[in-house]
Coordinates of C-alpha atoms and ligand atoms in Angstrom, one line a residue:
X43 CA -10.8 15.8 4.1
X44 CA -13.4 13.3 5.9
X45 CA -15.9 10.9 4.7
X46 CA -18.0 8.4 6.6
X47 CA -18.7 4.9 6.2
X48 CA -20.9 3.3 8.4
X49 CA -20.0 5.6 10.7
X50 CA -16.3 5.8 10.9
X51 CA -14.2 8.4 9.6
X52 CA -11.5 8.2 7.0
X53 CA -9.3 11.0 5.9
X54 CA -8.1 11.3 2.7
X55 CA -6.3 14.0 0.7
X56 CA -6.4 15.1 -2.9
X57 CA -3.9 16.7 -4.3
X58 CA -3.0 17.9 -7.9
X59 CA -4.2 17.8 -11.8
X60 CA -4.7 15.1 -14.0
X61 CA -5.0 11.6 -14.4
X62 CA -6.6 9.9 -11.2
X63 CA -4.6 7.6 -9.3
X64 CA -5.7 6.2 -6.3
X65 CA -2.4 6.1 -3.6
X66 CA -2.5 3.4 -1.2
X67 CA -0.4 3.0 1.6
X68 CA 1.2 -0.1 3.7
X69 CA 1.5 -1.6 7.2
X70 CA 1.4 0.0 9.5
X71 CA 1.7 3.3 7.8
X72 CA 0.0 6.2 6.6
X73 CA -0.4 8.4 3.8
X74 CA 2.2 10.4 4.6
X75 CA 4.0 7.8 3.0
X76 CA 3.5 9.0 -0.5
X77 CA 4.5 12.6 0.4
X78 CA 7.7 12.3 -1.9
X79 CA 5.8 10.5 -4.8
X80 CA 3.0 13.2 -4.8
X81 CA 5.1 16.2 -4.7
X82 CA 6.5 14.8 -7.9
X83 CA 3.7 13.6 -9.7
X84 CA 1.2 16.1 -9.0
X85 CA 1.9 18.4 -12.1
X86 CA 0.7 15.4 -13.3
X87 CA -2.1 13.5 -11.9
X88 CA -5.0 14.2 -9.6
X89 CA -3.9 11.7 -6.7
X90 CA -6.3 10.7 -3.8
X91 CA -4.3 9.5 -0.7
X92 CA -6.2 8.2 1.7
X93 CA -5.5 6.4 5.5
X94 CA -6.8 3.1 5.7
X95 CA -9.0 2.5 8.5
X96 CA -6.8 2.1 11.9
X97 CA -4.0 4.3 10.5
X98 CA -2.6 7.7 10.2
X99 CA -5.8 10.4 10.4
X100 CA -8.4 7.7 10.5
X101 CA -10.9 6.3 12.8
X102 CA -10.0 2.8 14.1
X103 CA -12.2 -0.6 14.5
X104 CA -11.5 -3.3 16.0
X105 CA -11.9 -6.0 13.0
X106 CA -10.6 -5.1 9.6
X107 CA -10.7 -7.5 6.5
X108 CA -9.4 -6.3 2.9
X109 CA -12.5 -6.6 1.4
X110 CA -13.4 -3.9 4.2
X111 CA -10.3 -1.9 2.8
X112 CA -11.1 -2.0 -0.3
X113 CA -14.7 -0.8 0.4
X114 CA -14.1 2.5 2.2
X115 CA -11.8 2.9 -0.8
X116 CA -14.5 3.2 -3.1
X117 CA -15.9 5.3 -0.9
X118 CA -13.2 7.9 -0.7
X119 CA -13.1 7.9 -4.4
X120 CA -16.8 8.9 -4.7
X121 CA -16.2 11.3 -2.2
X122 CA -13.4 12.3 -3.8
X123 CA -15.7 12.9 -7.3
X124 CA -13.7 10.1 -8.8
X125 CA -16.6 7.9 -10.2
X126 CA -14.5 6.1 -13.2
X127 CA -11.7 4.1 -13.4
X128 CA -8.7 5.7 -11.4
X129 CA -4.5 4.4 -11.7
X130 CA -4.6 2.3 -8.3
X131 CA -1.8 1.9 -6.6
X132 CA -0.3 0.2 -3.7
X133 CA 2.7 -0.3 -1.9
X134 CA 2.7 -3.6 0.1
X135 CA -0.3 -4.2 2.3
X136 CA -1.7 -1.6 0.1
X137 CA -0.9 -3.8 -2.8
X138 CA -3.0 -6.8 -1.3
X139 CA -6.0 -4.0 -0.8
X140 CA -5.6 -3.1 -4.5
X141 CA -5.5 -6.7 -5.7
X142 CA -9.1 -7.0 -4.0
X143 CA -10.1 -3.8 -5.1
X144 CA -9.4 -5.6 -8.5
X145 CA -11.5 -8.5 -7.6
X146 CA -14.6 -6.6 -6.1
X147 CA -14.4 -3.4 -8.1
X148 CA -12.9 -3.9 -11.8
X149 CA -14.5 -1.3 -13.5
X150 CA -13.1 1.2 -10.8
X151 CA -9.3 0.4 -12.1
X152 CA -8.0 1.6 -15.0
X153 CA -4.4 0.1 -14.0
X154 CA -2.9 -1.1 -11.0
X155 CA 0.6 -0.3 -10.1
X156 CA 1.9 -3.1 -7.4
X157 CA 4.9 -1.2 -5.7
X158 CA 7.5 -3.4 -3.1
X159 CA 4.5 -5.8 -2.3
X160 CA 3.6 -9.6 -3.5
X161 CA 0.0 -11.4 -5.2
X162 CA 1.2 -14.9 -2.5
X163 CA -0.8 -15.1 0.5
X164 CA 1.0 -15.9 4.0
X165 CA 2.0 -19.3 4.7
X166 CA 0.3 -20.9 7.5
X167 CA 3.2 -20.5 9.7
X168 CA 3.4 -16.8 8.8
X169 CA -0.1 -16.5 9.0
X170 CA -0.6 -17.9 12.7
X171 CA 2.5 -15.4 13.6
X172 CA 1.0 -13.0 12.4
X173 CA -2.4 -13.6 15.0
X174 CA 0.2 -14.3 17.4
X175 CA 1.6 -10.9 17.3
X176 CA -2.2 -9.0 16.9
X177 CA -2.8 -10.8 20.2
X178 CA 0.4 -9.4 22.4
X179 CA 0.0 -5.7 20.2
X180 CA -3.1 -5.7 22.4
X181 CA -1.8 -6.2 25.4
X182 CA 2.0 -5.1 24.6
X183 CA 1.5 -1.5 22.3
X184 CA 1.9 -1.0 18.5
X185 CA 6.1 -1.0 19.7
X186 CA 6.8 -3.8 19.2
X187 CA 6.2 -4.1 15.9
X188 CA 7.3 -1.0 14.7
X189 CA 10.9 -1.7 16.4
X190 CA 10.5 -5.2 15.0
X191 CA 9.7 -3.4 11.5
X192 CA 11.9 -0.8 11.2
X193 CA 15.2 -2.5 10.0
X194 CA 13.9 -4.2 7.5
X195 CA 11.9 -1.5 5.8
X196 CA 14.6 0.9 4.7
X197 CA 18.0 -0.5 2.4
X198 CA 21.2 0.0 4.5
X199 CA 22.1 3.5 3.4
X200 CA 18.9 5.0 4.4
X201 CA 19.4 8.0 6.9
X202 CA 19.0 7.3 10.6
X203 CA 16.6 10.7 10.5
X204 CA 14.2 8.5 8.4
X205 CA 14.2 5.3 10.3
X206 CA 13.7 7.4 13.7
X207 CA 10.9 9.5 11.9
X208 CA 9.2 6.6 10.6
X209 CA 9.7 4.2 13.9
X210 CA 8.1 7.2 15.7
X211 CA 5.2 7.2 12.7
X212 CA 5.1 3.3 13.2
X213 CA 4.3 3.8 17.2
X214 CA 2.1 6.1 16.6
X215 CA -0.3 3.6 15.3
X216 CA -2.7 2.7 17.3
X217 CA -2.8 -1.4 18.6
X218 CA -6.4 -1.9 17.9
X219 CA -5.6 -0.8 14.6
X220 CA -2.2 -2.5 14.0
X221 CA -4.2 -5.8 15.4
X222 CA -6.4 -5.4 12.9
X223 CA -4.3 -5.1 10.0
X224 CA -2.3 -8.1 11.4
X225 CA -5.1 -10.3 11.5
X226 CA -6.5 -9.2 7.7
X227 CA -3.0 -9.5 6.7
X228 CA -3.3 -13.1 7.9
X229 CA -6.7 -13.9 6.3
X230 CA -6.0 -12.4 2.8
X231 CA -6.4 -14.8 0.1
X232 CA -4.4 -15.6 -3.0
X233 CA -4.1 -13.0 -5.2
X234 CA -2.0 -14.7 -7.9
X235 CA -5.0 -15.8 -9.7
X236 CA -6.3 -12.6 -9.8
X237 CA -2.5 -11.0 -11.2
X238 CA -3.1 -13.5 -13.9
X239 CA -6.3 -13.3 -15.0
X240 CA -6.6 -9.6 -15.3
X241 CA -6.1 -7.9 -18.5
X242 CA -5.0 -4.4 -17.4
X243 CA -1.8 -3.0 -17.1
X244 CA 0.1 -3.8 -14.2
X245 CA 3.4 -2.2 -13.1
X246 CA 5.4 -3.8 -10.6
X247 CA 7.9 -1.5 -8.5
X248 CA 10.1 -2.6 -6.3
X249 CA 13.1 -1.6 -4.4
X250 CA 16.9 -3.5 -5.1
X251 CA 17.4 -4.2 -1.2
X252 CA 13.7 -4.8 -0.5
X253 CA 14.1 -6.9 2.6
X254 CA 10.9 -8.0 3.0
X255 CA 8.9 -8.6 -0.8
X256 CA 12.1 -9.7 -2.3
X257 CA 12.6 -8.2 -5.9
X258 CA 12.9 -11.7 -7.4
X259 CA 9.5 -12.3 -6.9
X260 CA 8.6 -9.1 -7.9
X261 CA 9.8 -9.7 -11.2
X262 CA 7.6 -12.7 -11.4
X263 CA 4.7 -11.1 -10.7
X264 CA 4.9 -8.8 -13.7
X265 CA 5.8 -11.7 -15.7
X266 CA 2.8 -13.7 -14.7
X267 CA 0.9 -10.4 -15.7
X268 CA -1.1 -10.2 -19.0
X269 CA 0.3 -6.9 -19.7
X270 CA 3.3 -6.8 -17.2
X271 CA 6.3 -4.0 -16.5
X272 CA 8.6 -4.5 -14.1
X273 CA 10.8 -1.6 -12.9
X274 CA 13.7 -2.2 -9.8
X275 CA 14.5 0.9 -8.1
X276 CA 18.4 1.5 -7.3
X277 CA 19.2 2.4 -3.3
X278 CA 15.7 0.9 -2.4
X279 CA 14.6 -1.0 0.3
X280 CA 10.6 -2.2 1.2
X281 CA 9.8 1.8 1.8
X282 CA 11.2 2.4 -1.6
X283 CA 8.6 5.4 -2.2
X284 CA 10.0 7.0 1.1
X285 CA 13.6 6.4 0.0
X286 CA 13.6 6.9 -3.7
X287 CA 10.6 9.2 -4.5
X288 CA 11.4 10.6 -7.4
X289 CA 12.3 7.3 -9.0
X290 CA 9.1 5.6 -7.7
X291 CA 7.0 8.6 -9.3
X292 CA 9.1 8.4 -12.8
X293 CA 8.1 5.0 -12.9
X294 CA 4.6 6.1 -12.6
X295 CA 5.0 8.7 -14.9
X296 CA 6.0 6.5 -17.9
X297 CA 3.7 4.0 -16.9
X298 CA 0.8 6.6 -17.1
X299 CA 2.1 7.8 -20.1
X300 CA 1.8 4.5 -22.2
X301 CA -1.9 4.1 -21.2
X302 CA -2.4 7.6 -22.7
Ligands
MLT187 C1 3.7 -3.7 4.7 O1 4.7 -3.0 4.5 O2 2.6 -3.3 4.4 C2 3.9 -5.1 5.4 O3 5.3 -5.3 5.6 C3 3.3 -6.1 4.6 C4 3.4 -7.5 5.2 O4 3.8 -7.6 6.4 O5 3.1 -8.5 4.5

């Protein structure tokens, strides 16, 4: 499905009965990510899983902010009939969109699950690497940053079918959109006041070989949490929902079953 905002077009999909939760994906993925997760949970809950602007099925713009995200996220939920407080959650970039979803839009979230992803923003250095790399995507193609990518987003037993399928998903991206997201990425404040101050429950998820939001910090995060869970997903790496689905969506599942 479609809807417009402002004039671009984002695609979304719904599937399943039951609980909303709101699916959002990382960099520089799509929603295709969550394929495992919603075959799983969708007996279960009524999940809308959209692709950020720039990515997968969507249009693309040249600039992209999170508070940008977060508002055509709102926007696919009321397109997507889902006008109270939903599940939201996201898996690395996707967690920094749901942590400003938080901010902006508090009485949209229900709960926030914060899956292989971290509430720090980027140091300077990491920051200005970041622009760095936006500029030569540009000029260079979405490649190299997916081939950059691709070994540190999967734990070391991952199949070589997966790492080829999701390089070749990776490419696919387009640079404007990969820029984008590098340069929002970069911008993105601190979200660990926001972790802290909000009285929801949170679920952290992250994977045991998670290369790139390490899971020591992850368990942080849930600690500095009001009402924190932490759950560490065996034979995981950063794409932990890819790898481990089913475990990723039983963590879900208890977690939705202890707001009940
Ligand atoms: C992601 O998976 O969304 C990115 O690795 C996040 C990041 O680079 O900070």
């Amino acid at each position: 499905m479609d809807v417009l905002v402002g004039g671009v077009r984002l695609y979304y999909e719904v599937h399943g009965e039951g609980d909303p939760v709101l699916l959002i994906h990382g960099f520089p993925l799509s929603g295709r990510m969550w394929d495992g997760v919603v075959a799983a949970l969708r007996d279960r809950c009524r999940l809308v899983v959209p692709d950020l602007r720039g990515h997968g099925r969507s249009a693309v713009t040249e600039q992209a902010d999170m508070a940008r995200y977060a508002e055509d996220l709102i926007a696919v939920l009321d397109a997507a009939g889902e006008r109270g407080p939903v599940v939201v959650a996201g898996m690395s970039m996707g967690g920094y969109v749901a942590l400003e979803l938080c901010r902006r839009h508090s009485r949209r979230v229900r709960a926030l699950a914060l899956i292989d992803t971290r509430a720090a923003p980027d140091t300077p250095e990491v920051a200005q690497g970041r622009r760095e790399t936006a500029d030569r995507v540009l000029v260079e193609g979405s490649d190299i940053v997916a081939t950059a990518m691709v070994d540190r987003l999967f734990a070391p037993e991952a199949s070589p079918e997966l790492r080829s399928e999701w390089l070749r998903r990776m490419q696919a991206t387009t640079p404007m959109g990969v820029a984008a997201a590098l340069r929002a990425m970069a911008e993105r404040p601190d979200s660990r006041p926001t972790l802290t101050s909000l009285d929801l429950p949170v679920l952290v998820v992250v994977g045991e070989e998670d290369a790139i939001t390490p899971p020591e910090e992850a368990r942080r995060m849930a600690v500095s949490a009001q009402r924190g869970r932490f759950v560490a997903v065996s034979g995981g790496g950063h794409m932990a929902p890819v790898e481990q689905p089913r475990e990723v969506a039983d963590a879900l599942r208890d977690f939705l079953d202890r707001l009940a």
